[in-house]
Coordinates of C-alpha atoms and ligand atoms in Angstrom, one line a residue:
X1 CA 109.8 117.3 73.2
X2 CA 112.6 115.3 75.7
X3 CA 115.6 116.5 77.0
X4 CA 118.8 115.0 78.0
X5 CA 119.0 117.0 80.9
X6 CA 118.5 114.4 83.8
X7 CA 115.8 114.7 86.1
X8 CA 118.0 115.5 89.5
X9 CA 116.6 113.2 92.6
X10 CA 117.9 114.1 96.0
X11 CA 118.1 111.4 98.4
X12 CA 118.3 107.9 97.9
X13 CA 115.9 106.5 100.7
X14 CA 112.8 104.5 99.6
X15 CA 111.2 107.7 97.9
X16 CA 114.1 108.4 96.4
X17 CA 115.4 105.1 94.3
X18 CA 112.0 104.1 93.7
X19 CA 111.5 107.6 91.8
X20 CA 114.4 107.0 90.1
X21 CA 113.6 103.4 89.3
X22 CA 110.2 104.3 88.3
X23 CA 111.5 107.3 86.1
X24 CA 114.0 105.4 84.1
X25 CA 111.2 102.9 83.6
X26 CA 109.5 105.0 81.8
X27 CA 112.0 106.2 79.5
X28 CA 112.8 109.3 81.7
X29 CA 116.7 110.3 82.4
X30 CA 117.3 110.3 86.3
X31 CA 120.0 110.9 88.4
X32 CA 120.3 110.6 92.4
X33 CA 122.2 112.5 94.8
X34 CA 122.8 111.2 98.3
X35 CA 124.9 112.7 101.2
X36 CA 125.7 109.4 102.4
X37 CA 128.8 107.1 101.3
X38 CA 127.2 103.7 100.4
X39 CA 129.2 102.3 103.8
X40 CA 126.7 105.0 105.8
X41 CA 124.2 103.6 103.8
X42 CA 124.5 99.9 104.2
X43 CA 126.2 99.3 107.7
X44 CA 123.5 101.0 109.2
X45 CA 122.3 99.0 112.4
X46 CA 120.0 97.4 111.3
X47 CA 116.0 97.4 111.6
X48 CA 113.0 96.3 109.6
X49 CA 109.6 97.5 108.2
X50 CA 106.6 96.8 106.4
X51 CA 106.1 97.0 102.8
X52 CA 102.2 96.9 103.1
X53 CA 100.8 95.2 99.6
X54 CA 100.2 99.1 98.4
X55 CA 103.9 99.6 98.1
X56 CA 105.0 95.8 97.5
X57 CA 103.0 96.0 94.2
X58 CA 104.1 98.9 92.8
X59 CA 107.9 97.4 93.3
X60 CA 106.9 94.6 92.0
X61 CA 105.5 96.3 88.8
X62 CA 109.4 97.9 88.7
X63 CA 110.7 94.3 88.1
X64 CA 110.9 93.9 91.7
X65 CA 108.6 92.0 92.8
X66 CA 110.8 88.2 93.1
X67 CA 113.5 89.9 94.9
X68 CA 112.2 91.4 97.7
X69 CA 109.6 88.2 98.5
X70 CA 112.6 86.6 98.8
X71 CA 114.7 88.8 101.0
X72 CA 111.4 89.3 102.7
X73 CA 108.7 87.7 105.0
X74 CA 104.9 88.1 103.9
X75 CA 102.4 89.8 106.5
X76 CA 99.0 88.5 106.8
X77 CA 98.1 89.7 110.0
X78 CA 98.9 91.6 113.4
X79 CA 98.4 90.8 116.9
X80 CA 98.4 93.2 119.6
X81 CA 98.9 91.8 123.1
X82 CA 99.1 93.7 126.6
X83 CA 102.1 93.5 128.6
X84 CA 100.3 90.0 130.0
X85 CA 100.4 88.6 126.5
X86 CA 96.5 88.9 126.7
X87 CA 94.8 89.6 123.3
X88 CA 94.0 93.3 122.3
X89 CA 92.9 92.6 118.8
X90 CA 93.7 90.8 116.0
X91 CA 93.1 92.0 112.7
X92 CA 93.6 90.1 109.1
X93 CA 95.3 92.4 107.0
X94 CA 96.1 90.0 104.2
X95 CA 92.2 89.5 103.4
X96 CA 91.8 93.1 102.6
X97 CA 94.6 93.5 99.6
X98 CA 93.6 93.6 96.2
X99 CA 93.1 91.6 93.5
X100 CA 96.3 91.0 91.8
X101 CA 98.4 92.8 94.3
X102 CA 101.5 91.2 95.9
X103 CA 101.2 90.5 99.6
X104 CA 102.6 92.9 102.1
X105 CA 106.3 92.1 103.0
X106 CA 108.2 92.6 106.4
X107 CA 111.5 93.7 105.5
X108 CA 114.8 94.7 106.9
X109 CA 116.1 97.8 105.8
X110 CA 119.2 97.2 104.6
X111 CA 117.7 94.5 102.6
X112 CA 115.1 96.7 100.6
X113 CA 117.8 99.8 100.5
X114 CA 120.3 97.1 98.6
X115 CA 117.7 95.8 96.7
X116 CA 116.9 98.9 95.6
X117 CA 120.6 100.4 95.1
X118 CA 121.4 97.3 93.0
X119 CA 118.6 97.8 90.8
X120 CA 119.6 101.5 90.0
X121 CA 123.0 100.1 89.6
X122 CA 121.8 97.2 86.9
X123 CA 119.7 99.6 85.3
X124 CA 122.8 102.1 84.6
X125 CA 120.8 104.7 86.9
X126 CA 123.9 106.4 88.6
X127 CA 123.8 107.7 92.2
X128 CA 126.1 109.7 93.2
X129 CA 126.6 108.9 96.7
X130 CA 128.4 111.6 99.6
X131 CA 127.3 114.2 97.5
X132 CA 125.1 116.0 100.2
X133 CA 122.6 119.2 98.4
X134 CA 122.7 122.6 100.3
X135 CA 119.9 124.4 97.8
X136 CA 118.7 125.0 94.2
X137 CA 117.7 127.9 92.0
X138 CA 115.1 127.2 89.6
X139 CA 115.2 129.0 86.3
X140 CA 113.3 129.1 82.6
X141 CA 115.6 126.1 81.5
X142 CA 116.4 123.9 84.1
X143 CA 117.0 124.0 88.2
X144 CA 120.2 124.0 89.4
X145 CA 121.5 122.1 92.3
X146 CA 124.3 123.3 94.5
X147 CA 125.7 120.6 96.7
X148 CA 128.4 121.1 99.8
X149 CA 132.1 121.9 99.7
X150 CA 131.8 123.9 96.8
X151 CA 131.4 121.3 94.3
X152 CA 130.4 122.4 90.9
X153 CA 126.6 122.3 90.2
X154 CA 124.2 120.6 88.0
X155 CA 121.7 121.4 86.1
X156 CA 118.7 119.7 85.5
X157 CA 115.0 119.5 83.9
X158 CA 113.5 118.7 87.4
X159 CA 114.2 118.4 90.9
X160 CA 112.6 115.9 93.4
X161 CA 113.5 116.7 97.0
X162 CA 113.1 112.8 98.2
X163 CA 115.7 113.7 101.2
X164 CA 113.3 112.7 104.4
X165 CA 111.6 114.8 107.2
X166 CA 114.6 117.3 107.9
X167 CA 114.3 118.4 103.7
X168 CA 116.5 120.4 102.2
X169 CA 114.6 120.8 99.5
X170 CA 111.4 121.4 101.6
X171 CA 113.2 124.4 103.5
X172 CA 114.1 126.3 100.3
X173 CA 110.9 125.8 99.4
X174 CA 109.2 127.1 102.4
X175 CA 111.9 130.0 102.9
X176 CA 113.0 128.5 105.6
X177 CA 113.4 125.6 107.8
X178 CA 109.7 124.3 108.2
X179 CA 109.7 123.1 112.3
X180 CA 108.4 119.1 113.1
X181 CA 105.7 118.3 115.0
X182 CA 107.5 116.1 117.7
X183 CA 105.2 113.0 118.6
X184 CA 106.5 113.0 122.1
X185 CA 108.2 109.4 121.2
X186 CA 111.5 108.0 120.7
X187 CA 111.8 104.0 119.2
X188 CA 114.7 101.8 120.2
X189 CA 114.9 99.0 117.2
X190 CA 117.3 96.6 116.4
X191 CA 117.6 93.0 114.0
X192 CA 119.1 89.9 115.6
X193 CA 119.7 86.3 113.7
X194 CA 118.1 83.1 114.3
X195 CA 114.9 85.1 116.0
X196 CA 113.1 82.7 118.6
X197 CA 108.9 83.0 119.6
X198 CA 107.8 84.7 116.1
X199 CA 104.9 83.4 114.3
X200 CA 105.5 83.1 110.9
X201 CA 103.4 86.6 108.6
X202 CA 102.5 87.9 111.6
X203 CA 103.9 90.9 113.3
X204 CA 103.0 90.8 117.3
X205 CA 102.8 94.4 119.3
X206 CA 102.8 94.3 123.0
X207 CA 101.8 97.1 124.8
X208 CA 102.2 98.2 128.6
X209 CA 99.3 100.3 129.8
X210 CA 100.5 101.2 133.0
X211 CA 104.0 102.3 131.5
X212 CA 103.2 103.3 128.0
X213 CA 105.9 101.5 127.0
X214 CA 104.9 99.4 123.4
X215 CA 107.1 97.2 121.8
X216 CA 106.9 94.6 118.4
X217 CA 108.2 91.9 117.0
X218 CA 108.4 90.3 113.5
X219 CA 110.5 88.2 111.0
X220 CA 112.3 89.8 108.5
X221 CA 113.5 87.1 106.4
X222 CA 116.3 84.9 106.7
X223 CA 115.7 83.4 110.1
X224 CA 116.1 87.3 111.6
X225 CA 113.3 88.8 113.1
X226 CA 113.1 92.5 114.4
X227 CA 112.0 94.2 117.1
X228 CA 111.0 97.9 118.4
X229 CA 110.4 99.5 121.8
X230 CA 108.5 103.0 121.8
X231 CA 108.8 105.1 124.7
X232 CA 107.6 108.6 126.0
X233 CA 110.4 111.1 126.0
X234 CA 111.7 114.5 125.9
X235 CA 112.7 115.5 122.3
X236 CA 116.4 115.2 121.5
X237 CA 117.0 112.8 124.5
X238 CA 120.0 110.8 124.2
X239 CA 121.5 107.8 125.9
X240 CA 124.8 108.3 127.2
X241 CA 127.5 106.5 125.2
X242 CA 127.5 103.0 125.3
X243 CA 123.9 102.6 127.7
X244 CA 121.5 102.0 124.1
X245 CA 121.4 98.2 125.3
X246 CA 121.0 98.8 128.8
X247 CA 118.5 101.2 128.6
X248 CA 116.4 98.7 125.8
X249 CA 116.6 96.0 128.5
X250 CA 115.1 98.5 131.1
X251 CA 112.2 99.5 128.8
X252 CA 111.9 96.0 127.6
X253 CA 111.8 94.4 130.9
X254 CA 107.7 95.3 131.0
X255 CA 107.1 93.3 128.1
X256 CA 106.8 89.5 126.8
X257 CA 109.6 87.5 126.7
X258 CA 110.0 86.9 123.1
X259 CA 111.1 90.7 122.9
X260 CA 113.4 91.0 125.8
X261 CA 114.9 87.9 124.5
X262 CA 115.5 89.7 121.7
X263 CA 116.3 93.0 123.0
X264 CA 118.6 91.2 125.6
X265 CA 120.8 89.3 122.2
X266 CA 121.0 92.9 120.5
X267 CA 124.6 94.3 121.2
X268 CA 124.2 98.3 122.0
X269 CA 125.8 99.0 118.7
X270 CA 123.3 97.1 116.7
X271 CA 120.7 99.0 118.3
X272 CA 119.2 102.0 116.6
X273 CA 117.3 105.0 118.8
X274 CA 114.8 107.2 116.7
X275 CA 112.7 110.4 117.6
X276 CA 109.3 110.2 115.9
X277 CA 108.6 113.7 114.2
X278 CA 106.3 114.5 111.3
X279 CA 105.0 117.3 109.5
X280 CA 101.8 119.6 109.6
X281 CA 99.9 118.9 106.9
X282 CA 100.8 121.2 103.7
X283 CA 100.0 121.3 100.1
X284 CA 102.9 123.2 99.2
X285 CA 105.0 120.6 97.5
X286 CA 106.2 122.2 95.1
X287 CA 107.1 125.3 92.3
X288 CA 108.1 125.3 89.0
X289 CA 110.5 122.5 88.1
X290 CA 110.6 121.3 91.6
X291 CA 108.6 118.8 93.3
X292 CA 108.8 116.8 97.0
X293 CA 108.5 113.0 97.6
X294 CA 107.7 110.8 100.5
X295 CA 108.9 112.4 104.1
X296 CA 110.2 115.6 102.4
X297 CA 106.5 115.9 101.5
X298 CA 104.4 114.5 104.3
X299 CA 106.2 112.9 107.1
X300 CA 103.9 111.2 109.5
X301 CA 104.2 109.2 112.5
X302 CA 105.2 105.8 112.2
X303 CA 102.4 103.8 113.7
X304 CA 100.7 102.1 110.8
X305 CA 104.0 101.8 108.7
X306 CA 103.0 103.9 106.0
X307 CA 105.3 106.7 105.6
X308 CA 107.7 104.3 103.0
X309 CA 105.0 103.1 101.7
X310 CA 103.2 106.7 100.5
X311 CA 107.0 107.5 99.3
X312 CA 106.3 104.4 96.9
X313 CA 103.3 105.0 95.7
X314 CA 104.3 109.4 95.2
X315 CA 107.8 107.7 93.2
X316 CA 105.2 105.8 90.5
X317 CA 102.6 108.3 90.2
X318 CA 105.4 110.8 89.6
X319 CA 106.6 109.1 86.9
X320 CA 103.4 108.7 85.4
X321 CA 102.3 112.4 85.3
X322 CA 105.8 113.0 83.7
X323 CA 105.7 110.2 81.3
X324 CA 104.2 112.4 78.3
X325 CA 105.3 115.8 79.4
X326 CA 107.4 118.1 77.6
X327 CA 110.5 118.5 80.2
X328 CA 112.0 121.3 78.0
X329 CA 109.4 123.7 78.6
X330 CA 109.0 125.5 82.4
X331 CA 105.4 125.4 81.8
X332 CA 105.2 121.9 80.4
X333 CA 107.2 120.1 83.4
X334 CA 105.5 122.7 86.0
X335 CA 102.0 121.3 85.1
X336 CA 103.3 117.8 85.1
X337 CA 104.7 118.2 88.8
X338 CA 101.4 120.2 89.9
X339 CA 99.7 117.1 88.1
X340 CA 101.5 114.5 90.3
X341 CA 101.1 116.9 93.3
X342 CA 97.3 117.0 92.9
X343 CA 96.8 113.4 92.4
X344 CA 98.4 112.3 95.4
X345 CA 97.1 114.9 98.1
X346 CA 93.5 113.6 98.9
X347 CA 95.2 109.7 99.5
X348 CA 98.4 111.0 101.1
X349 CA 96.2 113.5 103.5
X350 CA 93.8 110.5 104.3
X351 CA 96.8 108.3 105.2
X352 CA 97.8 111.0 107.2
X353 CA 95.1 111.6 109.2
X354 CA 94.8 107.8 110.1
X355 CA 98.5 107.5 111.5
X356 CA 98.0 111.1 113.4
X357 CA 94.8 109.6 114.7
X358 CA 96.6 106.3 115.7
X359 CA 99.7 107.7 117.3
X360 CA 97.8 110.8 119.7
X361 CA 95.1 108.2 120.7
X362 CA 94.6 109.3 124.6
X363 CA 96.2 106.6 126.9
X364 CA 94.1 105.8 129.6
X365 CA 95.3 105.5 132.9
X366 CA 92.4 104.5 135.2
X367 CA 92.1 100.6 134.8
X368 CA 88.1 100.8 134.6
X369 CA 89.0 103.1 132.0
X370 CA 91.0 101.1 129.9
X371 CA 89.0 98.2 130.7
X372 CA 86.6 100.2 128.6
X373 CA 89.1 101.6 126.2
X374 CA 89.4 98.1 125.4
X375 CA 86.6 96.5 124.7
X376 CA 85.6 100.1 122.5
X377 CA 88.6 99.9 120.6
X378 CA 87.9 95.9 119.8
X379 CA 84.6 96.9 118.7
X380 CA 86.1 99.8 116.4
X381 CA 88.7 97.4 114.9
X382 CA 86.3 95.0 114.3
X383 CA 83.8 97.4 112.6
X384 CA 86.7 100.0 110.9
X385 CA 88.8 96.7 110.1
X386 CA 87.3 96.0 106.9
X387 CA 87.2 99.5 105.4
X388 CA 90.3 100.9 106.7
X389 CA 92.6 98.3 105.7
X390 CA 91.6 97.8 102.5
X391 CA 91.4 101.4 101.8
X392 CA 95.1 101.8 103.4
X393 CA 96.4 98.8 100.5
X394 CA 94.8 100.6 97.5
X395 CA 97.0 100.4 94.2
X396 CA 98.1 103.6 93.4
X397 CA 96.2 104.7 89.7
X398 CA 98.7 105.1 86.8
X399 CA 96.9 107.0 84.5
X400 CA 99.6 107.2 81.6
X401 CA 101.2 104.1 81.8
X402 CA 98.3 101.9 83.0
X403 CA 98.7 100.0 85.6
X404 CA 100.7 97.1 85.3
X405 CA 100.2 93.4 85.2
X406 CA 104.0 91.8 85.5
X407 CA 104.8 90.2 88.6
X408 CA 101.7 91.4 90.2
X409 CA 100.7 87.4 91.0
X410 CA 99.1 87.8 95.1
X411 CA 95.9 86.2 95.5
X412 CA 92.4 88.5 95.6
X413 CA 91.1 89.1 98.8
Ligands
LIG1 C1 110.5 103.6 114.0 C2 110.0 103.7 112.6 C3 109.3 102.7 112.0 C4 108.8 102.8 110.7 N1 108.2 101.7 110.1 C5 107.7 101.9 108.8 C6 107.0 100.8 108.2 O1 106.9 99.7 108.7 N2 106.6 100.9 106.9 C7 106.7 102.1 106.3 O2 106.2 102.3 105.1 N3 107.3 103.2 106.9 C8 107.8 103.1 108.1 N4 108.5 104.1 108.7 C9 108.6 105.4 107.9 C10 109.7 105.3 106.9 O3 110.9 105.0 107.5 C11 109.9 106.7 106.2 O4 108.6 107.2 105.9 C12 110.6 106.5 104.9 O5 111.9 106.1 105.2 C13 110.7 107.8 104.1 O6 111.4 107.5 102.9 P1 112.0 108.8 102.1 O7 112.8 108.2 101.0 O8 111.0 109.8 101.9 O9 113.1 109.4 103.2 P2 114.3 108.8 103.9 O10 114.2 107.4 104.0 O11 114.6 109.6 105.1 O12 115.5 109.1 102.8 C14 116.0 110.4 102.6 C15 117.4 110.3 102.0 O13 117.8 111.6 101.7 C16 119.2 111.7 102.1 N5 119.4 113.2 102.2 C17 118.9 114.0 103.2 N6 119.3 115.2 103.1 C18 120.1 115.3 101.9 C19 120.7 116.3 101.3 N7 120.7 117.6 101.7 N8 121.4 116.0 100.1 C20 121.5 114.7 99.7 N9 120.8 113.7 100.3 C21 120.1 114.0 101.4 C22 119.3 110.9 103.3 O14 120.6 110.6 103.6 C23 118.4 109.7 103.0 O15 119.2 108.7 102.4 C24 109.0 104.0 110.0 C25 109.7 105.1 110.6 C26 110.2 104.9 111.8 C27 110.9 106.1 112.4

């Protein structure tokens, strides 16, 4: 049996449209809810990420596919450099995709978030945006959403809490506000035009052992490239108003050129400062009619760009546990959710454990030491390469749907 009640998304990040893109897709009535005006939204400063081939695909397979490689700039590789510009490692990420995926796509932001918008739009999926959600109460025939300032509530068949790492949705669920794990890190980023020194698919990371200051850069599309700075500091730390360039040139000033170029061309309020939390693992996603996406979900730290891309890959399987459910009955949509939850906890935990891993590596500060650090973690890459990458660009199984073909073109590995 279907119902016309909407299933209610809240948030309209990556997790969030995707879900609803991939929900409406399959026949499913969506609607979104977003805090933010679409101004908030889109005048952002700006900043880029990856859309490794495991989350490029599945856009692709939502029609999306042309769009974003042309918005976009395809990765093939990374090269990690010390503050000397001497080699690291370089790894080939493009040879471990698979067959029939797209490539992975560097991206900035703003791009994929109106790419995304403008697809909900086209597809007569409404958001309604500055609507921000303060809690739900889930009953035998539907959940309903309250949302701030006293505006009237909805109803709905489902609710997906897609609203990032601070979740409403997540707090309500956990009876309370469920604390971060603070990685210790905060990331300057910013996106400047006609980008100098980048080498075409491949994102270069510099890395300053003595400082622990790290640092990328990589093209974005368009002639812009985009770069980050990641630096040790106290949680909540903020730069006093109108220091955000200053203070990038300072931290940028141990690393390669092509970056402080870049940093140095970034006006302060183009330049975006982020601290890196994430969650403690949990498997508590979810109860009755309610369910959690991406960050909301399992927020993890940003060091192999995944978090966006996990949100992707929870938005299609979601809509594949819920394409033949019956949405009218509690116990109907509650075993569809706890389907979609199941299905995605073994890959999501894995994917986890690899950026945790990543991020809380020890830094070395004896040079013999990282001498050694060095040439072990060469050797690791080159032996973990193969089997880590390709694992980490895995297709995410549709199971209802079957997984599919259109606009799926990349070349096998
Ligand atoms: C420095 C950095 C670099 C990164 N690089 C990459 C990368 O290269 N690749 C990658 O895949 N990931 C990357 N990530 C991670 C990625 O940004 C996140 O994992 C991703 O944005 C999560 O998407 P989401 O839709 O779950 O949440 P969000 O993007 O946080 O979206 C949540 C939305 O919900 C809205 N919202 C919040 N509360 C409410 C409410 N109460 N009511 C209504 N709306 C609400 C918010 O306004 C927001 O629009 C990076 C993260 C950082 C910090």
């Amino acid at each position: 049996m279907r119902t016309d009640r909407p299933i209610i998304v809240v948030g309209a990040g990556v997790g969030g449209l995707t879900a609803a893109l991939a929900l409406h897709r399959n026949g499913l009535p969506v609607e979104v809810y977003e805090r933010r005006t679409v101004a908030e939204i889109l005048d952002a400063p700006g900043s880029g990420l990856t859309l490794w081939s495991n989350a490029s695909t599945p856009l692709g397979w939502l029609g999306l596919g042309d769009r974003l490689q042309a918005r976009a700039e395809p990765v093939t590789a990374i090269h990690s450099f010390d503050a000397r510009r001497r080699v690291r490692f370089k790894m080939s990420t493009h040879r471990h995709i698979w067959p029939g995926a797209l490539p992975s796509l560097s991206i900035g932001r703003m791009d994929l978030a109106e790419t995304l918008m403008s697809a909900c739009d086209e597809r007569g999926i409404a958001i309604h945006y500055g609507q921000k959600v303060t809690g739900y109460t889930d009953g035998p025939d539907g959940v309903e959403v309250r949302f701030e300032n006293d505006r009237a509530g909805v109803v709905g068949a489902a609710l997906v809490g897609a609203d990032g790492v601070r979740s409403a949705i997540l707090a309500r669920l956990h009876g309370g506000e469920v604390p971060g794990i603070y990685l210790g890190r905060t990331v300057y980023r910013g996106v400047i035009e006609n980008a100098r020194g980048l080498v075409a698919g491949i994102p270069q990371l510099f890395h300053d052992e003595a400082t622990g200051i790290g640092g990328g850069v990589y093209p974005v599309g368009d002639g812009r490239g985009a770069w980050t700075l990641s630096v040790r500091a106290p949680a909540g730390e903020r730069d006093e108003p109108g220091r955000l360039h200053a203070r990038s040139v300072e931290l940028a000033r141990v690393l390669p050129s092509v970056l402080r170029d870049m940093v140095d061309q970034t006006p302060g309020d183009a330049i975006i400062r982020t601290d890196i939390w994430y969650h403690e693992w949990h498997e508590n996603w979810g109860v009755g009619r309610v369910t959690l996406l991406g960050d909301a979900a399992h927020a993890m730290p940003n060091d192999l760009g995944q978090g966006a891309c996990q949100a992707v890959e929870d938005a299609v399987v979601l809509a594949d546990a819920l394409v033949a459910s019956d949405m009218d009955s509690l116990t109907g949509m509650a075993d569809a959710l706890r389907g979609y939850e199941r299905r995605r906890f073994e890959r999501v935990k894995w994917v986890r454990e690899q950026s945790v891993r990543v991020a809380t590596a020890p830094e070395v500060r004896n040079p013999v030491g990282r001498w050694l650090l060095g040439k072990l973690t060469r050797l690791y890459l080159s032996l973990a390469e193969k089997g880590m990458w390709r694992q980490m660009q895995a297709l995410p199984e549709l199971t209802a749907t079957g997984t599919p073909v259109a606009e799926a073109a990349g070349s096998a590995p």
